[in-house]
PDB file of C-alpha atoms in Angstrom:
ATOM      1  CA  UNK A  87      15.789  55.730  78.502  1.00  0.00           C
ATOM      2  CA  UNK A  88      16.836  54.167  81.362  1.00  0.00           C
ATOM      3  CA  UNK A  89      15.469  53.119  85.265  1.00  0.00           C
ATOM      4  CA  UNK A  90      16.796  54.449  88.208  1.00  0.00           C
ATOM      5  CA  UNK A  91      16.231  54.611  91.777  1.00  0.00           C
ATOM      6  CA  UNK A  92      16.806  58.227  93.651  1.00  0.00           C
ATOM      7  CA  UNK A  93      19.029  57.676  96.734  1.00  0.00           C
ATOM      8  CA  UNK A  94      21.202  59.465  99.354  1.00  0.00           C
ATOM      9  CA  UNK A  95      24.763  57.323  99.399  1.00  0.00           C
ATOM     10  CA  UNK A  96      27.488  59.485 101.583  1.00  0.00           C
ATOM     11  CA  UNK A  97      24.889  62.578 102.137  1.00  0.00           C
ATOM     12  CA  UNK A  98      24.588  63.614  98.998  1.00  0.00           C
ATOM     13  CA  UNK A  99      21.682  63.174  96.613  1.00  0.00           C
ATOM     14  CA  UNK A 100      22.110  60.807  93.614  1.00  0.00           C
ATOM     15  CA  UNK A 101      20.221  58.120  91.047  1.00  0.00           C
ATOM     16  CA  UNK A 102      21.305  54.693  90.799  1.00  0.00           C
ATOM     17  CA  UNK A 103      21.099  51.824  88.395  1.00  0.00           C
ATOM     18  CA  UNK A 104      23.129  48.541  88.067  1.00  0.00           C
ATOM     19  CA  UNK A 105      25.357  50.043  85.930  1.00  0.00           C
ATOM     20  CA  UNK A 106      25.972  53.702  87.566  1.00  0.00           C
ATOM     21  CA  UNK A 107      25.092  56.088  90.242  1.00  0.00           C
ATOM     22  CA  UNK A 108      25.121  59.461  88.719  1.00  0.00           C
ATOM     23  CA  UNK A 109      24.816  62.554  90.937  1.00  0.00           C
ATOM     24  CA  UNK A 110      22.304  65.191  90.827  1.00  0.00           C
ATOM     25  CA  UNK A 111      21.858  69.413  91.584  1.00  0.00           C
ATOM     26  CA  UNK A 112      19.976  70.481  94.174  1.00  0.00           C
ATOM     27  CA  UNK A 113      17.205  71.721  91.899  1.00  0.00           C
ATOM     28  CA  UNK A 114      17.222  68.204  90.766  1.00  0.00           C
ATOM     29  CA  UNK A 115      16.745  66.531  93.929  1.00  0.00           C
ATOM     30  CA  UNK A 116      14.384  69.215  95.059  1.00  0.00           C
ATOM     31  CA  UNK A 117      12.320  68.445  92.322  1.00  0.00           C
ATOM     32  CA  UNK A 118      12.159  64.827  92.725  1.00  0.00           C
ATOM     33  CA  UNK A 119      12.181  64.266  96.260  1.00  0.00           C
ATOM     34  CA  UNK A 120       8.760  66.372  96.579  1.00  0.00           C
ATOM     35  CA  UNK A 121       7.451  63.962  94.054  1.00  0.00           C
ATOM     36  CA  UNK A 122       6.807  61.572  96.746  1.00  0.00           C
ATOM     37  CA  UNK A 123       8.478  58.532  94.597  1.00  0.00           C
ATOM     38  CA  UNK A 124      11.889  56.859  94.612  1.00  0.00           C
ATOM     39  CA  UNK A 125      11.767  55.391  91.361  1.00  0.00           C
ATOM     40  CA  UNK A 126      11.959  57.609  87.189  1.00  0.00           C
ATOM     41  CA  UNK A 127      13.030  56.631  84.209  1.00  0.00           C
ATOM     42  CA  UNK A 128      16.036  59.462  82.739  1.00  0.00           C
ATOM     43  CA  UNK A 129      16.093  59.945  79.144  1.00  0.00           C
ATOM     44  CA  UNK A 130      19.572  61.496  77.372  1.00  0.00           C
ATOM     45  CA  UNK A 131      20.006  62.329  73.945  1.00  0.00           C
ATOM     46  CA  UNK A 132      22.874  60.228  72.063  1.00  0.00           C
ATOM     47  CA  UNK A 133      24.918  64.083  71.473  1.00  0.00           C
ATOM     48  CA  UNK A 134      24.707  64.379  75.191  1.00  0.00           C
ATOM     49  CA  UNK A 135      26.259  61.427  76.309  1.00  0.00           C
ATOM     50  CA  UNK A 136      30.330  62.312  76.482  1.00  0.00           C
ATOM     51  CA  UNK A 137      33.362  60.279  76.171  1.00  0.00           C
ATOM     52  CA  UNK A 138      35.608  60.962  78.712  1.00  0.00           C
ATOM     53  CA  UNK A 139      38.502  59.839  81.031  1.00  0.00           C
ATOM     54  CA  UNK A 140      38.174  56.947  83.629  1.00  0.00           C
ATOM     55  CA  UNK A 141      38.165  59.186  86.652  1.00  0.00           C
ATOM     56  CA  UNK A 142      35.478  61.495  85.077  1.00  0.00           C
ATOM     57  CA  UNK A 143      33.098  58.552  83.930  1.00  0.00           C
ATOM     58  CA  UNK A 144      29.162  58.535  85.524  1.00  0.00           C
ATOM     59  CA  UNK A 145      29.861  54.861  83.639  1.00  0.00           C
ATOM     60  CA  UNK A 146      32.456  52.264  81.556  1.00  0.00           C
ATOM     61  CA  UNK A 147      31.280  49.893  79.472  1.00  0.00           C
ATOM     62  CA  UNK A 148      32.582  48.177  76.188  1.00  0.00           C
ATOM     63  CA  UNK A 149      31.855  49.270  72.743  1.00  0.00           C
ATOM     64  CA  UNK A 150      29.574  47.113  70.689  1.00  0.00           C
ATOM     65  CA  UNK A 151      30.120  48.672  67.529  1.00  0.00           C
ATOM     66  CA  UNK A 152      31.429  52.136  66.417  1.00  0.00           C
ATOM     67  CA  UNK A 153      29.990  53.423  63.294  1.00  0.00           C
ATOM     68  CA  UNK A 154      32.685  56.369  61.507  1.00  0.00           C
ATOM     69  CA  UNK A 155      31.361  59.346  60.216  1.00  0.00           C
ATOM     70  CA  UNK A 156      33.577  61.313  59.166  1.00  0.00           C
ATOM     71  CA  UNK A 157      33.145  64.361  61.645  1.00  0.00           C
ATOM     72  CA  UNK A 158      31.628  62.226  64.303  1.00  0.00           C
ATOM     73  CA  UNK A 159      31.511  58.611  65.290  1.00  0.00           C
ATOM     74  CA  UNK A 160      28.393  56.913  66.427  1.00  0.00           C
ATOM     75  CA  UNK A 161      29.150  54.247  69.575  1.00  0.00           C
ATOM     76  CA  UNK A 162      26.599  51.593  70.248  1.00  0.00           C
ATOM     77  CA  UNK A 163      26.652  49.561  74.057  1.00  0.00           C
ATOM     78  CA  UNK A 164      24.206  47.487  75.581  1.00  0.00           C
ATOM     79  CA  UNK A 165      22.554  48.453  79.262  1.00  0.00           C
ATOM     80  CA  UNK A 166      19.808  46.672  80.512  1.00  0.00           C
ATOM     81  CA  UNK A 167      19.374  45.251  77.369  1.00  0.00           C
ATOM     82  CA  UNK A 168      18.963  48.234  75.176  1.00  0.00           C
ATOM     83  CA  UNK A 169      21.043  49.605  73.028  1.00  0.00           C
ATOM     84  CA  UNK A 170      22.424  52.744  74.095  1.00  0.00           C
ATOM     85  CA  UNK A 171      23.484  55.508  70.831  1.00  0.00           C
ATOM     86  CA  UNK A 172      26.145  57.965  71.655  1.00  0.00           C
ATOM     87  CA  UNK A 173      27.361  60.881  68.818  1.00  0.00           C
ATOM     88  CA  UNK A 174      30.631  61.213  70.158  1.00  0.00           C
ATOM     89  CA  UNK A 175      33.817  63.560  67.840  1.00  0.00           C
ATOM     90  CA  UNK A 176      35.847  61.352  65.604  1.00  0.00           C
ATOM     91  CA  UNK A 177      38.375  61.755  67.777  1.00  0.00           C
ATOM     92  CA  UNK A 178      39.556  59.514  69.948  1.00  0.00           C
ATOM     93  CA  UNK A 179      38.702  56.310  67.709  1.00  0.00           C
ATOM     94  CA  UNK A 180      36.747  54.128  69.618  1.00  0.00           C
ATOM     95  CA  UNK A 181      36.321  50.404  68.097  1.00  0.00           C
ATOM     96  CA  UNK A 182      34.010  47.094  69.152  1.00  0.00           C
ATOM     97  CA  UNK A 183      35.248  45.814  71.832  1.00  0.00           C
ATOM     98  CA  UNK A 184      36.911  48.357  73.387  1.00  0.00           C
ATOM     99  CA  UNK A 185      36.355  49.966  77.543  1.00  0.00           C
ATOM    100  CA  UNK A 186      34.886  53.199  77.232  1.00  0.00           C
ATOM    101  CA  UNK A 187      34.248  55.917  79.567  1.00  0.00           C
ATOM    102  CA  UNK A 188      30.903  57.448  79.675  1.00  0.00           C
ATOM    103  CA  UNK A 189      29.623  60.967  81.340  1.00  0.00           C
ATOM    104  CA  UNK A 190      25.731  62.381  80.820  1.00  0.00           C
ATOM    105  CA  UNK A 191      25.871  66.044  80.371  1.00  0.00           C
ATOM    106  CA  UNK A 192      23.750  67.000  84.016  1.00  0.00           C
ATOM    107  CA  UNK A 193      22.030  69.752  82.607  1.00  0.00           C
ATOM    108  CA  UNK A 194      20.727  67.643  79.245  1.00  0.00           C
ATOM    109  CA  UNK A 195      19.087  64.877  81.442  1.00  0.00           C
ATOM    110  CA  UNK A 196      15.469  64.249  81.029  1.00  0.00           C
ATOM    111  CA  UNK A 197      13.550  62.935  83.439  1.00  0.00           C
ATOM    112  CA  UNK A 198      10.175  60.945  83.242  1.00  0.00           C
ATOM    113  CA  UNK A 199       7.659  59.500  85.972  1.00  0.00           C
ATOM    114  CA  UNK A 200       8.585  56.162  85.624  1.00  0.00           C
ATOM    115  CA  UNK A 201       4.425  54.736  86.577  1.00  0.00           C
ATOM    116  CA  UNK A 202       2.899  57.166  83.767  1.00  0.00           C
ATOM    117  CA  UNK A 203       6.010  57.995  81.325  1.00  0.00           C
ATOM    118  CA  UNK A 204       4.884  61.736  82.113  1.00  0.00           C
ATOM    119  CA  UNK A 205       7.583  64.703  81.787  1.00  0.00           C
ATOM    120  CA  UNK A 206       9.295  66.151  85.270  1.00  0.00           C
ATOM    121  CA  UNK A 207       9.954  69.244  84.714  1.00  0.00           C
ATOM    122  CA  UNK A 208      13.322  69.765  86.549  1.00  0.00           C
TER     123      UNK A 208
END
């Protein structure tokens, strides 16, 4: 779970944190925006939280610790200090310490009232 704040930076919808500004759908921001509030929490399941190139990233951070598997890898980083769990393939090998490049899947974000913790249905 983490805060953000919805915002409009160069026209287009998006949510921002200190650590990213992650766009959204227009189904998304037409939910929200009627809402009446700026500020959710957004909830993403560790499966649904992708490693992928710089250029594609929503966010990079380093690696705490990266847990093998064997068919998976699990990837621990710290953001607003929490812990953060991704389920990422085995494949590439990510170790402690290392820059990695993170990208929510849009359609697996959860999003919460951030005043009540109640569900928005988006």
């Amino acid at each position: 779970f983490l805060d953000v704040t919805l915002k409009i930076e160069n026209g287009a919808p998006c949510l921002a944190n200190p650590h990213f500004t992650m766009g959204l759908t227009e189904a998304q921001f037409g939910a929200l925006k009627d809402l009446g509030k700026r500020d959710f929490t957004i909830g993403i399941r560790p499966e649904n939280i992708m490693l992928v190139g710089p250029k594609e990233a929503t966010l990079s951070t380093q690696c705490l610790v990266a847990e093998p598997q064997g068919s998976h890898q699990i990837i621990a980083v710290e953001l607003d200090d929490k812990i953060i769990k991704i389920v990422a393939p085995s494949q590439p090998k990510v170790y402690a310490g290392d820059t990695i490049h993170l990208q929510f899947k849009p359609d697996a974000v959860y999003f919460f009232d951030k005043e009540t913790g109640a569900r928005i249905g988006v």
